[in-house]
Amino acid sequence: IPSPTVERFIAAVTAGPLDVMRLILLMGPRGEGKSSGGEYACAALAQRVEREGRASALPVRVAAVRDTWANLNRTLIPTFEEQAQKGLPIEFREQRTEAIIRWGAKPAVHFFFFGMDSRKDADKFQGFPCGVLWLEEVAPAADLATGIPAETLGIGASSVRQAGVPPRIIVTLNPPDPDHWILKIEQALAELGLP
């Protein structure tokens, strides 16, 4: 059962016009359900696509990005495993670099995990269309993470173009330092040339 904040986040991800890209942030302390909220927001977006008669657009393709592969395997992938144990129909593929949520035999959401171990890893987005760009923990956390650079948002946003899926950028994060770029997101978007 999501917290009221996570519930509002999921609703915000699914709301809005089909052709308008939305960027939605979910910020809170560790252990509050932000990562599982990201999973369920993507599943709810797939439900919207199906409900509105665009089931042929499924599965919703999600680029799930973390600062490093090690941190993906340490935090985000275990969250997917926990949700699978709770009954969410998740299937891992390609040596755990992808995960699929199915409704019956039909894939509803296809997650592709991206570790940004170096700036050149952003090249992985070239030719990769998706409906959702999900940035997980953009801000560094003590010695556990390096954070995701703003350029990753800019390059990743150019991949958010899956036909029939409302374009979304979602960001789930712990509270960052006051000078982190994510807290100046409107300025960062303008600098990256994004609406």
CSV table of C-alpha atoms in Angstrom, one decimal:
chain,number,residue,atom,x,y,z
A,1,ILE,CA,0.0,0.0,0.0
A,2,PRO,CA,1.7,3.2,-1.1
A,3,SER,CA,2.1,6.2,1.3
A,4,PRO,CA,-0.2,9.2,0.4
A,5,THR,CA,2.9,10.9,-1.2
A,6,VAL,CA,3.7,7.9,-3.4
A,7,GLU,CA,0.0,7.6,-4.3
A,8,ARG,CA,0.0,11.2,-5.5
A,9,PHE,CA,3.2,10.6,-7.4
A,10,ILE,CA,1.7,7.6,-9.2
A,11,ALA,CA,-1.4,9.7,-10.1
A,12,ALA,CA,0.8,12.5,-11.4
A,13,VAL,CA,2.7,10.1,-13.6
A,14,THR,CA,-0.5,8.8,-15.2
A,15,ALA,CA,-2.3,12.2,-15.5
A,16,GLY,CA,-2.0,14.7,-18.3
A,17,PRO,CA,-2.3,14.9,-22.1
A,18,LEU,CA,-1.0,12.2,-24.3
A,19,ASP,CA,1.4,14.5,-26.2
A,20,VAL,CA,2.9,16.5,-23.3
A,21,MET,CA,6.1,15.4,-21.7
A,22,ARG,CA,5.9,15.6,-17.9
A,23,LEU,CA,8.8,15.5,-15.4
A,24,ILE,CA,7.7,14.3,-12.0
A,25,LEU,CA,9.9,14.1,-8.9
A,26,LEU,CA,9.4,12.0,-5.8
A,27,MET,CA,11.7,12.9,-3.0
A,28,GLY,CA,11.8,11.5,0.5
A,29,PRO,CA,13.9,9.6,3.1
A,30,ARG,CA,15.3,6.1,2.6
A,31,GLY,CA,12.9,3.3,3.0
A,32,GLU,CA,9.7,5.3,2.2
A,33,GLY,CA,8.8,3.4,-1.0
A,34,LYS,CA,10.1,5.7,-3.7
A,35,SER,CA,11.6,2.9,-5.8
A,36,SER,CA,8.6,0.7,-5.6
A,37,GLY,CA,6.5,3.8,-6.3
A,38,GLY,CA,8.5,4.2,-9.5
A,39,GLU,CA,7.7,0.6,-10.6
A,40,TYR,CA,4.0,1.0,-9.8
A,41,ALA,CA,3.8,4.4,-11.6
A,42,CYS,CA,5.1,2.8,-14.8
A,43,ALA,CA,2.6,-0.1,-14.4
A,44,ALA,CA,-0.2,2.5,-13.8
A,45,LEU,CA,0.9,4.3,-17.0
A,46,ALA,CA,0.6,1.1,-18.9
A,47,GLN,CA,-2.9,0.6,-17.5
A,48,ARG,CA,-3.8,4.0,-18.8
A,49,VAL,CA,-2.5,3.2,-22.2
A,50,GLU,CA,-4.5,0.0,-22.3
A,51,ARG,CA,-7.6,1.6,-20.9
A,52,GLU,CA,-7.5,4.4,-23.5
A,53,GLY,CA,-7.5,1.8,-26.4
A,54,ARG,CA,-3.8,1.9,-27.3
A,55,ALA,CA,-2.9,-1.6,-26.1
A,56,SER,CA,-0.8,-2.1,-29.3
A,57,ALA,CA,1.6,0.5,-27.8
A,58,LEU,CA,2.4,-1.9,-25.0
A,59,PRO,CA,4.7,-2.7,-23.4
A,60,VAL,CA,5.7,0.7,-22.0
A,61,ARG,CA,9.5,0.9,-22.4
A,62,VAL,CA,11.3,2.3,-19.4
A,63,ALA,CA,14.9,3.3,-19.2
A,64,ALA,CA,15.7,2.9,-15.5
A,65,VAL,CA,18.9,4.8,-14.8
A,66,ARG,CA,21.2,4.7,-11.7
A,67,ASP,CA,24.6,6.1,-11.2
A,68,THR,CA,26.4,2.7,-11.4
A,69,TRP,CA,25.7,-0.9,-12.2
A,70,ALA,CA,26.8,-1.8,-8.7
A,71,ASN,CA,24.2,0.5,-7.2
A,72,LEU,CA,21.5,-0.8,-9.5
A,73,ASN,CA,22.3,-4.3,-8.3
A,74,ARG,CA,22.5,-3.1,-4.7
A,75,THR,CA,19.3,-1.1,-4.5
A,76,LEU,CA,16.9,-1.0,-7.4
A,77,ILE,CA,17.0,-4.6,-8.6
A,78,PRO,CA,16.4,-5.9,-5.0
A,79,THR,CA,13.3,-3.6,-4.9
A,80,PHE,CA,12.0,-5.3,-8.0
A,81,GLU,CA,12.7,-8.7,-6.4
A,82,GLU,CA,10.8,-7.7,-3.2
A,83,GLN,CA,7.8,-6.6,-5.3
A,84,ALA,CA,7.9,-9.9,-7.2
A,85,GLN,CA,7.8,-11.7,-3.8
A,86,LYS,CA,4.7,-9.6,-3.0
A,87,GLY,CA,3.0,-10.8,-6.1
A,88,LEU,CA,3.9,-8.3,-8.8
A,89,PRO,CA,4.4,-10.4,-12.0
A,90,ILE,CA,8.0,-9.5,-12.7
A,91,GLU,CA,10.3,-11.5,-14.9
A,92,PHE,CA,14.0,-10.7,-15.2
A,93,ARG,CA,15.8,-11.1,-18.6
A,94,GLU,CA,19.2,-10.7,-20.2
A,95,GLN,CA,21.2,-11.5,-17.1
A,96,ARG,CA,19.1,-9.1,-15.0
A,97,THR,CA,19.7,-6.1,-17.2
A,98,GLU,CA,16.0,-6.0,-18.1
A,99,ALA,CA,12.7,-6.8,-16.3
A,100,ILE,CA,9.2,-7.2,-17.6
A,101,ILE,CA,5.8,-6.8,-15.8
A,102,ARG,CA,3.2,-9.0,-17.5
A,103,TRP,CA,-0.6,-9.0,-17.3
A,104,GLY,CA,-1.3,-12.5,-18.3
A,105,ALA,CA,0.7,-13.4,-21.4
A,106,LYS,CA,1.0,-9.8,-22.5
A,107,PRO,CA,4.0,-7.7,-21.4
A,108,ALA,CA,2.8,-4.4,-20.0
A,109,VAL,CA,6.0,-2.7,-18.9
A,110,HIS,CA,9.6,-3.5,-20.1
A,111,PHE,CA,12.3,-2.0,-17.9
A,112,PHE,CA,15.8,-1.6,-19.3
A,113,PHE,CA,18.4,-1.0,-16.6
A,114,PHE,CA,21.2,1.5,-17.3
A,115,GLY,CA,24.2,2.1,-15.1
A,116,MET,CA,26.0,5.4,-15.7
A,117,ASP,CA,29.4,4.3,-14.6
A,118,SER,CA,31.0,6.9,-16.8
A,119,ARG,CA,29.8,9.8,-18.9
A,120,LYS,CA,30.2,7.8,-22.1
A,121,ASP,CA,27.6,5.4,-20.8
A,122,ALA,CA,25.0,8.0,-21.8
A,123,ASP,CA,25.7,6.8,-25.4
A,124,LYS,CA,23.5,3.8,-24.5
A,125,PHE,CA,20.5,6.0,-25.2
A,126,GLN,CA,21.3,6.4,-28.9
A,127,GLY,CA,18.6,4.9,-30.9
A,128,PHE,CA,16.7,3.8,-27.8
A,129,PRO,CA,13.0,5.0,-27.8
A,130,CYS,CA,11.2,4.7,-24.6
A,131,GLY,CA,8.0,6.0,-23.0
A,132,VAL,CA,9.6,6.7,-19.6
A,133,LEU,CA,13.0,7.9,-18.5
A,134,TRP,CA,13.4,7.0,-14.8
A,135,LEU,CA,16.3,8.5,-12.9
A,136,GLU,CA,16.9,6.8,-9.6
A,137,GLU,CA,18.9,8.6,-6.9
A,138,VAL,CA,20.3,11.5,-9.0
A,139,ALA,CA,22.0,13.0,-6.0
A,140,PRO,CA,25.1,11.5,-4.3
A,141,ALA,CA,24.5,9.8,-0.9
A,142,ALA,CA,27.5,9.9,1.4
A,143,ASP,CA,30.0,7.3,0.0
A,144,LEU,CA,27.3,5.1,-1.4
A,145,ALA,CA,26.7,6.8,-4.7
A,146,THR,CA,28.1,9.4,-7.1
A,147,GLY,CA,24.9,10.7,-8.5
A,148,ILE,CA,23.7,11.2,-12.0
A,149,PRO,CA,24.9,14.2,-14.0
A,150,ALA,CA,22.4,16.6,-15.5
A,151,GLU,CA,23.6,15.7,-19.0
A,152,THR,CA,22.1,12.2,-18.5
A,153,LEU,CA,18.7,13.9,-18.2
A,154,GLY,CA,19.3,15.8,-21.4
A,155,ILE,CA,20.4,12.8,-23.4
A,156,GLY,CA,17.9,10.5,-21.9
A,157,ALA,CA,15.0,12.9,-22.5
A,158,SER,CA,15.7,12.7,-26.3
A,159,SER,CA,14.8,9.0,-26.1
A,160,VAL,CA,11.4,9.6,-24.5
A,161,ARG,CA,9.4,9.1,-27.7
A,162,GLN,CA,7.5,5.8,-27.7
A,163,ALA,CA,4.4,6.1,-29.9
A,164,GLY,CA,1.1,5.9,-28.1
A,165,VAL,CA,2.6,6.4,-24.6
A,166,PRO,CA,2.4,9.7,-22.7
A,167,PRO,CA,6.0,10.8,-22.4
A,168,ARG,CA,7.3,10.9,-18.8
A,169,ILE,CA,10.5,11.6,-17.0
A,170,ILE,CA,10.4,10.4,-13.4
A,171,VAL,CA,13.0,11.1,-10.7
A,172,THR,CA,13.0,9.2,-7.4
A,173,LEU,CA,15.6,10.5,-4.9
A,174,ASN,CA,16.6,11.1,-1.3
A,175,PRO,CA,16.9,14.8,-0.3
A,176,PRO,CA,20.0,16.1,-2.0
A,177,ASP,CA,22.5,18.8,-1.0
A,178,PRO,CA,20.9,22.3,-1.4
A,179,ASP,CA,23.1,23.1,-4.4
A,180,HIS,CA,22.4,20.0,-6.4
A,181,TRP,CA,21.2,20.5,-10.0
A,182,ILE,CA,18.0,18.6,-9.4
A,183,LEU,CA,16.7,21.3,-7.1
A,184,LYS,CA,17.3,23.8,-9.9
A,185,ILE,CA,15.5,21.6,-12.4
A,186,GLU,CA,13.8,24.4,-14.4
A,187,GLN,CA,17.2,26.1,-14.9
A,188,ALA,CA,18.8,22.7,-15.8
A,189,LEU,CA,16.1,22.0,-18.3
A,190,ALA,CA,16.5,25.4,-19.9
A,191,GLU,CA,20.3,24.9,-20.1
A,192,LEU,CA,19.7,21.5,-21.8
A,193,GLY,CA,17.2,23.1,-24.3
A,194,LEU,CA,14.3,21.0,-23.0
A,195,PRO,CA,10.7,22.4,-22.5
